């Protein structure tokens, strides 16, 4: 067994998509910096960004970076996984935190065949998403401890892996360096309510298009508002165009897109906003929501994993059903009409997260957990188990009869589409 005191690099955070903007990357980098400031050995394994970015979205200055060559860790080709091993190996001995993707977990599995004594693996379930359960349940043989960031995720993991119940912990990611003193104001009556969205601007998971629907509903009700976007993503260009069409040139200040800004600057923006709006399909426990609340910003969010453990509906925030922008409009209108309630709810939001989600408390918990993990016996990948699930295994080429059937189906589908276009067939 590895002696805990002998470890040179104890915490190794793996960034599957490099320093691209995202809650998991932000958490990993901030954790690394906190550990470094506490003189705790720490490293980041940085895979290539998916979009081929030439610069980092999130600053890694001052941190020990191990660059992982080859394709981004989203790749599930065996040759790519083998190519990642040297970078991972250079960080041992260490507690490896793969974060997400089959590529990162498969690399840890491969490494454990020869280095199980010098490594431990922490599996963090960052989101209430099927693929997280796929990663964690498939690579369970090498994972020493699981951390679920919400009660809902923990319950699902326990159902999937009843034999590992004792190894499943619940702890949302902390976001607050130190509880700020709340000395802010809120928009006055007859002034626009200030809404803010911070995160990836994409429709998958984040349902970002719903914010366009929300804006249209508020306009129809003649509600005066300003909506600020912070972040970037694959659907940003389309959303900008749609807001321009909807609002017109004369009303361009109602909605603004501010792009990515340094994380250190976000506090000032949260303190100027009245309401944090999140319309996601699923989350873990939203980091953006917690950061907003720590600055007295009222969360008006969808009913996803992690919200009910943080928000007491109507007291320190408001929760609406997923996709129900009419209900969200009602909630915002109620705060527009009662600015005293807005301020009371904002201060309650601050008080509910200021201490509970501070890094000071989180770091104490994390270091205690890390030591407990190192005291557990090594875990090695089973020799008879493939590194990747069956769905990623190479498939034999189709037979002649299968190719003929596939060709016939394509021709039939093409003919039906042609007839539909000509109006011969109905829908």
Short mmCIF file of C-alpha atoms in Angstrom, two decimals:
data_model
loop_
_atom_site.label_atom_id
_atom_site.label_comp_id
_atom_site.label_asym_id
_atom_site.label_seq_id
_atom_site.Cartn_x
_atom_site.Cartn_y
_atom_site.Cartn_z
CA UNK A 1 0.00 0.00 0.00
CA UNK A 2 1.21 3.52 -0.80
CA UNK A 3 2.23 5.55 2.22
CA UNK A 4 0.19 8.75 2.12
CA UNK A 5 3.17 10.85 3.19
CA UNK A 6 5.29 9.53 0.31
CA UNK A 7 3.07 11.01 -2.39
CA UNK A 8 4.66 13.77 -4.45
CA UNK A 9 1.62 14.80 -6.48
CA UNK A 10 -1.48 14.04 -4.44
CA UNK A 11 -4.27 15.62 -6.50
CA UNK A 12 -4.33 15.35 -10.30
CA UNK A 13 -7.27 17.09 -11.99
CA UNK A 14 -7.80 15.98 -15.59
CA UNK A 15 -9.19 18.50 -18.11
CA UNK A 16 -10.64 16.41 -20.97
CA UNK A 17 -11.20 19.46 -23.19
CA UNK A 18 -8.34 21.61 -22.02
CA UNK A 19 -9.09 25.02 -20.58
CA UNK A 20 -12.36 25.46 -22.45
CA UNK A 21 -15.04 27.36 -20.54
CA UNK A 22 -17.25 25.19 -18.37
CA UNK A 23 -18.25 24.58 -14.78
CA UNK A 24 -16.12 21.44 -14.41
CA UNK A 25 -13.02 23.17 -15.75
CA UNK A 26 -13.63 26.19 -13.51
CA UNK A 27 -14.02 23.94 -10.46
CA UNK A 28 -10.88 21.94 -11.29
CA UNK A 29 -8.73 25.02 -11.84
CA UNK A 30 -9.97 26.79 -8.73
CA UNK A 31 -9.40 23.64 -6.67
CA UNK A 32 -5.87 23.37 -8.07
CA UNK A 33 -5.12 26.97 -7.16
CA UNK A 34 -6.52 26.58 -3.65
CA UNK A 35 -4.43 23.46 -3.08
CA UNK A 36 -1.32 25.20 -4.41
CA UNK A 37 -1.91 28.17 -2.11
CA UNK A 38 -2.11 25.71 0.80
CA UNK A 39 1.25 24.20 -0.26
CA UNK A 40 -0.47 20.95 -1.23
CA UNK A 41 1.02 19.17 -4.26
CA UNK A 42 -1.32 19.36 -7.25
CA UNK A 43 -1.23 19.09 -11.05
CA UNK A 44 -3.53 19.52 -14.03
CA UNK A 45 -3.47 17.13 -16.99
CA UNK A 46 -4.54 19.25 -19.95
CA UNK A 47 -5.91 17.51 -23.03
CA UNK A 48 -6.37 19.41 -26.28
CA UNK A 49 -9.43 21.58 -26.74
CA UNK A 50 -12.18 20.18 -28.96
CA UNK A 51 -12.46 23.34 -31.05
CA UNK A 52 -8.73 23.77 -31.65
CA UNK A 53 -8.64 27.00 -29.63
CA UNK A 54 -5.37 28.92 -29.69
CA UNK A 55 -5.76 30.32 -26.18
CA UNK A 56 -7.23 29.20 -22.86
CA UNK A 57 -10.73 30.31 -21.86
CA UNK A 58 -9.71 29.90 -18.21
CA UNK A 59 -6.34 31.06 -16.93
CA UNK A 60 -3.95 28.31 -15.79
CA UNK A 61 -1.19 30.72 -14.74
CA UNK A 62 0.96 29.55 -11.86
CA UNK A 63 -0.20 25.92 -11.98
CA UNK A 64 1.73 22.77 -12.80
CA UNK A 65 0.43 21.67 -16.21
CA UNK A 66 1.01 18.29 -17.84
CA UNK A 67 0.09 18.60 -21.52
CA UNK A 68 -1.44 15.48 -22.99
CA UNK A 69 -0.62 15.10 -26.71
CA UNK A 70 -2.91 13.69 -29.34
CA UNK A 71 -6.62 14.13 -29.81
CA UNK A 72 -8.98 15.57 -27.17
CA UNK A 73 -9.99 13.05 -24.52
CA UNK A 74 -13.43 12.69 -26.09
CA UNK A 75 -11.77 10.21 -28.44
CA UNK A 76 -12.51 6.55 -27.71
CA UNK A 77 -9.99 4.99 -30.07
CA UNK A 78 -7.67 2.58 -28.31
CA UNK A 79 -4.57 4.07 -29.97
CA UNK A 80 -5.45 7.51 -28.60
CA UNK A 81 -5.97 6.14 -25.11
CA UNK A 82 -2.58 4.45 -25.24
CA UNK A 83 -1.03 7.76 -26.31
CA UNK A 84 -2.40 9.47 -23.17
CA UNK A 85 -0.72 7.06 -20.76
CA UNK A 86 2.75 8.74 -20.56
CA UNK A 87 1.22 12.07 -19.44
CA UNK A 88 -0.88 10.37 -16.78
CA UNK A 89 2.06 8.24 -15.68
CA UNK A 90 4.24 11.34 -15.20
CA UNK A 91 1.81 12.61 -12.55
CA UNK A 92 2.10 9.56 -10.31
CA UNK A 93 1.92 8.92 -7.46
CA UNK A 94 -1.38 10.73 -7.32
CA UNK A 95 -5.11 10.81 -6.81
CA UNK A 96 -6.47 10.98 -10.36
CA UNK A 97 -9.73 12.86 -10.95
CA UNK A 98 -10.83 12.02 -14.53
CA UNK A 99 -13.88 14.33 -14.32
CA UNK A 100 -15.61 13.00 -17.44
CA UNK A 101 -15.36 11.15 -20.80
CA UNK A 102 -14.66 7.53 -21.57
CA UNK A 103 -11.18 8.55 -22.77
CA UNK A 104 -9.99 9.80 -19.37
CA UNK A 105 -11.45 6.89 -17.41
CA UNK A 106 -10.16 4.31 -19.92
CA UNK A 107 -6.66 5.79 -19.61
CA UNK A 108 -6.81 5.44 -15.83
CA UNK A 109 -8.01 1.86 -16.25
CA UNK A 110 -5.11 1.03 -18.57
CA UNK A 111 -2.61 2.68 -16.23
CA UNK A 112 -3.92 0.72 -13.25
CA UNK A 113 -2.78 -2.55 -14.83
CA UNK A 114 0.81 -1.68 -13.95
CA UNK A 115 0.60 1.26 -11.53
CA UNK A 116 -2.30 0.47 -9.20
CA UNK A 117 -0.07 0.82 -6.12
CA UNK A 118 0.84 4.40 -7.04
CA UNK A 119 -2.59 5.70 -7.99
CA UNK A 120 -6.09 6.18 -6.66
CA UNK A 121 -9.14 7.35 -8.62
CA UNK A 122 -11.90 9.72 -7.52
CA UNK A 123 -15.07 9.59 -9.62
CA UNK A 124 -17.06 12.84 -9.50
CA UNK A 125 -20.63 12.82 -10.83
CA UNK A 126 -20.89 16.46 -11.92
CA UNK A 127 -24.29 16.19 -13.60
CA UNK A 128 -27.56 14.28 -13.47
CA UNK A 129 -26.97 12.96 -16.96
CA UNK A 130 -27.16 9.39 -18.27
CA UNK A 131 -23.64 9.43 -19.66
CA UNK A 132 -22.17 10.22 -16.24
CA UNK A 133 -23.81 7.10 -14.89
CA UNK A 134 -22.36 5.20 -17.86
CA UNK A 135 -18.81 6.38 -17.10
CA UNK A 136 -18.98 5.78 -13.38
CA UNK A 137 -20.70 2.39 -13.45
CA UNK A 138 -18.49 0.98 -16.22
CA UNK A 139 -15.24 2.10 -14.60
CA UNK A 140 -16.40 1.31 -11.07
CA UNK A 141 -13.68 -1.38 -10.67
CA UNK A 142 -10.92 1.28 -10.50
CA UNK A 143 -12.83 4.04 -8.66
CA UNK A 144 -12.10 4.23 -4.94
CA UNK A 145 -14.67 6.86 -3.98
CA UNK A 146 -17.61 8.50 -5.78
CA UNK A 147 -18.69 12.09 -5.13
CA UNK A 148 -22.21 13.08 -6.19
CA UNK A 149 -22.87 16.80 -6.36
CA UNK A 150 -26.56 16.42 -5.46
CA UNK A 151 -28.89 14.14 -3.50
CA UNK A 152 -30.62 13.06 -6.71
CA UNK A 153 -27.36 11.94 -8.32
CA UNK A 154 -26.31 10.05 -5.19
CA UNK A 155 -29.63 8.19 -5.12
CA UNK A 156 -29.19 7.15 -8.76
CA UNK A 157 -25.62 5.96 -8.16
CA UNK A 158 -26.70 3.90 -5.18
CA UNK A 159 -29.40 2.24 -7.28
CA UNK A 160 -26.88 1.43 -10.02
CA UNK A 161 -24.16 0.22 -7.66
CA UNK A 162 -25.75 -1.04 -4.43
CA UNK A 163 -22.52 -2.85 -3.53
CA UNK A 164 -20.66 0.50 -3.42
CA UNK A 165 -23.12 2.47 -1.28
CA UNK A 166 -20.50 3.10 1.42
CA UNK A 167 -18.18 4.66 -1.15
CA UNK A 168 -20.72 7.22 -2.47
CA UNK A 169 -20.46 10.68 -0.89
CA UNK A 170 -22.62 13.77 -1.44
CA UNK A 171 -20.95 17.17 -1.77
CA UNK A 172 -21.82 20.01 -4.17
CA UNK A 173 -18.87 21.89 -5.65
CA UNK A 174 -17.94 24.97 -3.66
CA UNK A 175 -17.69 28.28 -5.46
CA UNK A 176 -16.92 30.92 -2.84
CA UNK A 177 -13.32 31.82 -1.98
CA UNK A 178 -14.47 33.60 1.15
CA UNK A 179 -18.00 34.74 2.03
CA UNK A 180 -18.31 38.29 0.66
CA UNK A 181 -19.93 41.00 2.70
CA UNK A 182 -23.28 41.77 1.13
CA UNK A 183 -23.34 45.50 0.47
CA UNK A 184 -25.26 45.85 -2.73
CA UNK A 185 -28.43 47.47 -4.03
CA UNK A 186 -31.30 46.23 -6.20
CA UNK A 187 -33.07 47.95 -9.04
CA UNK A 188 -35.69 50.38 -7.86
CA UNK A 189 -39.38 50.35 -8.75
CA UNK A 190 -40.14 51.56 -12.29
CA UNK A 191 -36.59 50.70 -13.36
CA UNK A 192 -35.81 47.67 -15.54
CA UNK A 193 -35.30 44.42 -13.66
CA UNK A 194 -31.78 43.14 -14.34
CA UNK A 195 -31.60 39.52 -15.43
CA UNK A 196 -28.34 37.65 -15.95
CA UNK A 197 -27.36 34.33 -17.51
CA UNK A 198 -23.80 33.01 -17.06
CA UNK A 199 -22.68 29.76 -18.65
CA UNK A 200 -22.35 27.94 -21.95
CA UNK A 201 -24.54 29.41 -24.67
CA UNK A 202 -25.84 26.21 -26.17
CA UNK A 203 -29.26 24.63 -26.40
CA UNK A 204 -28.17 21.11 -25.52
CA UNK A 205 -28.61 20.77 -21.75
CA UNK A 206 -28.80 24.54 -21.17
CA UNK A 207 -32.03 25.04 -23.25
CA UNK A 208 -30.73 28.49 -24.10
CA UNK A 209 -33.47 29.03 -26.71
CA UNK A 210 -35.99 29.18 -23.85
CA UNK A 211 -34.52 32.54 -22.84
CA UNK A 212 -35.64 33.95 -26.19
CA UNK A 213 -39.14 32.68 -25.43
CA UNK A 214 -38.92 34.22 -21.95
CA UNK A 215 -37.91 37.60 -23.40
CA UNK A 216 -40.80 37.53 -25.88
CA UNK A 217 -43.30 36.72 -23.13
CA UNK A 218 -41.99 39.54 -20.97
CA UNK A 219 -42.23 41.97 -23.87
CA UNK A 220 -45.81 40.91 -24.56
CA UNK A 221 -46.65 41.70 -20.93
CA UNK A 222 -44.86 45.07 -21.23
CA UNK A 223 -42.40 44.13 -18.48
CA UNK A 224 -39.31 46.33 -18.41
CA UNK A 225 -36.12 44.26 -18.20
CA UNK A 226 -32.49 43.98 -19.19
CA UNK A 227 -30.95 40.56 -19.93
CA UNK A 228 -27.17 40.10 -19.89
CA UNK A 229 -25.41 36.99 -21.24
CA UNK A 230 -21.95 36.01 -20.02
CA UNK A 231 -20.17 33.11 -21.67
CA UNK A 232 -19.93 31.62 -25.14
CA UNK A 233 -20.99 28.50 -26.96
CA UNK A 234 -22.02 26.83 -30.17
CA UNK A 235 -25.44 28.53 -30.33
CA UNK A 236 -24.32 32.06 -29.48
CA UNK A 237 -24.35 33.36 -33.06
CA UNK A 238 -27.83 32.02 -33.78
CA UNK A 239 -29.22 33.41 -30.51
CA UNK A 240 -27.73 36.84 -31.19
CA UNK A 241 -29.40 36.91 -34.61
CA UNK A 242 -32.76 35.90 -33.18
CA UNK A 243 -32.66 38.59 -30.51
CA UNK A 244 -31.69 41.19 -33.13
CA UNK A 245 -34.67 40.18 -35.29
CA UNK A 246 -36.98 40.24 -32.30
CA UNK A 247 -35.84 43.45 -30.65
CA UNK A 248 -34.74 45.53 -33.63
CA UNK A 249 -31.98 48.08 -33.81
CA UNK A 250 -33.81 50.61 -31.59
CA UNK A 251 -33.92 48.24 -28.63
CA UNK A 252 -30.47 46.69 -28.78
CA UNK A 253 -29.60 47.52 -25.14
CA UNK A 254 -32.33 45.29 -23.71
CA UNK A 255 -30.25 42.16 -24.35
CA UNK A 256 -26.45 42.19 -24.34
CA UNK A 257 -23.89 39.47 -25.06
CA UNK A 258 -20.69 40.04 -23.09
CA UNK A 259 -18.70 36.95 -24.07
CA UNK A 260 -16.20 35.31 -21.74
CA UNK A 261 -14.88 37.51 -18.97
CA UNK A 262 -12.21 36.69 -16.33
CA UNK A 263 -13.73 34.82 -13.44
CA UNK A 264 -12.38 37.40 -11.00
CA UNK A 265 -14.59 40.03 -12.66
CA UNK A 266 -17.81 38.04 -12.34
CA UNK A 267 -18.49 39.16 -8.76
CA UNK A 268 -19.03 42.72 -9.91
CA UNK A 269 -21.52 41.63 -12.58
CA UNK A 270 -23.48 39.42 -10.18
CA UNK A 271 -23.75 42.30 -7.74
CA UNK A 272 -25.30 44.48 -10.44
CA UNK A 273 -27.87 41.83 -11.42
CA UNK A 274 -31.16 41.29 -9.63
CA UNK A 275 -32.03 37.81 -10.91
CA UNK A 276 -30.02 34.82 -12.12
CA UNK A 277 -31.99 32.90 -14.77
CA UNK A 278 -31.20 29.27 -15.58
CA UNK A 279 -33.43 27.16 -17.83
CA UNK A 280 -31.45 23.91 -18.04
CA UNK A 281 -32.75 20.43 -18.83
CA UNK A 282 -30.42 18.95 -16.23
CA UNK A 283 -27.58 19.99 -13.93
CA UNK A 284 -25.59 18.66 -11.01
CA UNK A 285 -25.83 21.48 -8.52
CA UNK A 286 -25.38 24.55 -10.70
CA UNK A 287 -22.14 26.41 -9.97
CA UNK A 288 -23.51 29.50 -11.69
CA UNK A 289 -26.57 29.43 -9.42
CA UNK A 290 -24.44 29.16 -6.28
CA UNK A 291 -22.12 31.97 -7.37
CA UNK A 292 -25.11 34.22 -8.11
CA UNK A 293 -26.65 33.53 -4.72
CA UNK A 294 -23.37 34.25 -2.94
CA UNK A 295 -23.66 37.79 -4.28
CA UNK A 296 -27.31 38.26 -3.34
CA UNK A 297 -28.66 37.59 -6.81
CA UNK A 298 -32.08 35.88 -6.73
CA UNK A 299 -32.12 32.51 -8.57
CA UNK A 300 -35.11 31.85 -10.80
CA UNK A 301 -34.32 28.39 -12.13
CA UNK A 302 -35.79 25.18 -13.51
CA UNK A 303 -36.50 22.19 -11.30
CA UNK A 304 -33.34 20.19 -11.93
CA UNK A 305 -30.93 18.20 -9.78
CA UNK A 306 -29.53 20.16 -6.85
CA UNK A 307 -31.98 23.07 -6.82
CA UNK A 308 -34.29 21.91 -4.03
CA UNK A 309 -31.37 21.20 -1.69
CA UNK A 310 -30.31 24.84 -2.05
CA UNK A 311 -33.49 26.80 -2.81
CA UNK A 312 -36.48 27.07 -0.53
CA UNK A 313 -39.03 28.10 -3.14
CA UNK A 314 -40.37 31.57 -2.49
CA UNK A 315 -37.86 32.29 0.28
CA UNK A 316 -34.36 32.43 -1.26
CA UNK A 317 -35.28 31.82 -4.88
CA UNK A 318 -37.96 30.52 -7.22
CA UNK A 319 -38.21 27.15 -9.00
CA UNK A 320 -40.25 26.49 -12.16
CA UNK A 321 -40.90 23.35 -14.24
CA UNK A 322 -38.44 22.65 -17.06
CA UNK A 323 -39.54 24.39 -20.26
CA UNK A 324 -42.32 26.40 -18.60
CA UNK A 325 -41.39 29.96 -19.53
CA UNK A 326 -44.88 31.20 -18.72
CA UNK A 327 -44.32 30.19 -15.10
CA UNK A 328 -40.87 31.80 -15.14
CA UNK A 329 -42.38 35.00 -16.51
CA UNK A 330 -44.92 34.95 -13.67
CA UNK A 331 -42.13 34.62 -11.12
CA UNK A 332 -40.12 37.49 -12.57
CA UNK A 333 -43.23 39.68 -12.86
CA UNK A 334 -43.98 39.10 -9.16
CA UNK A 335 -40.52 40.43 -8.27
CA UNK A 336 -40.86 43.38 -10.65
CA UNK A 337 -44.05 44.34 -8.83
CA UNK A 338 -42.56 43.83 -5.35
CA UNK A 339 -39.00 45.19 -5.15
CA UNK A 340 -39.01 44.78 -1.37
CA UNK A 341 -39.59 41.07 -1.86
CA UNK A 342 -36.77 41.02 -4.44
CA UNK A 343 -34.33 42.46 -1.89
CA UNK A 344 -35.49 40.16 0.91
CA UNK A 345 -35.14 37.11 -1.32
CA UNK A 346 -31.69 38.24 -2.49
CA UNK A 347 -30.41 38.59 1.05
CA UNK A 348 -31.90 35.21 1.98
CA UNK A 349 -30.11 33.70 -1.03
CA UNK A 350 -26.82 35.14 0.19
CA UNK A 351 -27.25 33.88 3.74
CA UNK A 352 -28.14 30.36 2.59
CA UNK A 353 -24.90 29.81 0.66
CA UNK A 354 -22.29 32.20 2.12
CA UNK A 355 -20.82 29.70 4.60
CA UNK A 356 -22.08 26.34 3.39
CA UNK A 357 -20.45 26.58 -0.05
CA UNK A 358 -17.18 28.30 0.87
CA UNK A 359 -13.89 26.82 -0.27
CA UNK A 360 -12.59 26.98 3.29
CA UNK A 361 -15.07 24.32 4.40
CA UNK A 362 -14.76 22.39 1.16
CA UNK A 363 -10.97 22.18 1.33
CA UNK A 364 -11.05 20.72 4.85
CA UNK A 365 -13.50 18.08 3.66
CA UNK A 366 -11.54 17.37 0.45
CA UNK A 367 -8.19 16.86 2.21
CA UNK A 368 -9.77 14.53 4.76
CA UNK A 369 -11.41 12.54 1.95
CA UNK A 370 -8.16 12.41 -0.01
CA UNK A 371 -6.30 10.89 2.91
CA UNK A 372 -9.09 8.34 3.43
CA UNK A 373 -8.87 7.34 -0.24
CA UNK A 374 -5.10 6.80 -0.02
CA UNK A 375 -5.67 4.52 2.94
CA UNK A 376 -7.85 2.26 0.77
CA UNK A 377 -6.26 -0.71 -1.03
CA UNK A 378 -5.28 -0.35 -4.71
CA UNK A 379 -7.86 -1.14 -7.37
CA UNK A 380 -6.77 -2.75 -10.64
CA UNK A 381 -8.72 -3.02 -13.88
CA UNK A 382 -10.02 -6.60 -14.33
CA UNK A 383 -7.96 -8.40 -16.96
CA UNK A 384 -11.00 -9.94 -18.65
CA UNK A 385 -12.85 -6.62 -19.04
CA UNK A 386 -12.42 -4.48 -22.17
CA UNK A 387 -11.11 -0.94 -21.67
CA UNK A 388 -14.11 0.47 -23.52
CA UNK A 389 -17.78 -0.58 -23.44
CA UNK A 390 -19.01 -2.90 -26.16
CA UNK A 391 -20.67 -0.08 -28.13
CA UNK A 392 -17.19 1.32 -28.84
CA UNK A 393 -15.67 -1.95 -29.97
CA UNK A 394 -14.79 -2.30 -33.69
CA UNK A 395 -17.58 -4.02 -35.61
CA UNK A 396 -17.03 -6.53 -38.43
CA UNK A 397 -17.88 -5.29 -41.93
CA UNK A 398 -21.45 -6.03 -43.07
CA UNK A 399 -22.06 -9.11 -45.18
CA UNK A 400 -23.11 -8.90 -48.85
CA UNK A 401 -26.75 -9.49 -47.96
CA UNK A 402 -26.68 -6.80 -45.24
CA UNK A 403 -25.13 -4.30 -47.67
CA UNK A 404 -27.83 -5.11 -50.24
CA UNK A 405 -30.61 -4.62 -47.68
CA UNK A 406 -29.12 -1.31 -46.49
CA UNK A 407 -28.87 -0.06 -50.08
CA UNK A 408 -32.48 -1.00 -50.78
CA UNK A 409 -33.61 0.84 -47.65
CA UNK A 410 -31.69 3.99 -48.62
CA UNK A 411 -33.26 3.94 -52.09
CA UNK A 412 -36.75 3.49 -50.62
CA UNK A 413 -36.24 6.32 -48.13
CA UNK A 414 -34.97 8.60 -50.90
CA UNK A 415 -37.97 7.81 -53.11
CA UNK A 416 -40.43 8.51 -50.26
CA UNK A 417 -38.73 11.83 -49.50
CA UNK A 418 -38.97 12.84 -53.16
CA UNK A 419 -42.70 12.04 -53.21
CA UNK A 420 -43.27 14.03 -50.02
CA UNK A 421 -41.53 17.07 -51.47
CA UNK A 422 -43.75 16.84 -54.58
CA UNK A 423 -46.82 16.59 -52.35
CA UNK A 424 -47.78 13.10 -53.54
CA UNK A 425 -47.58 11.61 -50.03
CA UNK A 426 -49.02 13.12 -46.90
CA UNK A 427 -47.05 13.66 -43.76
#
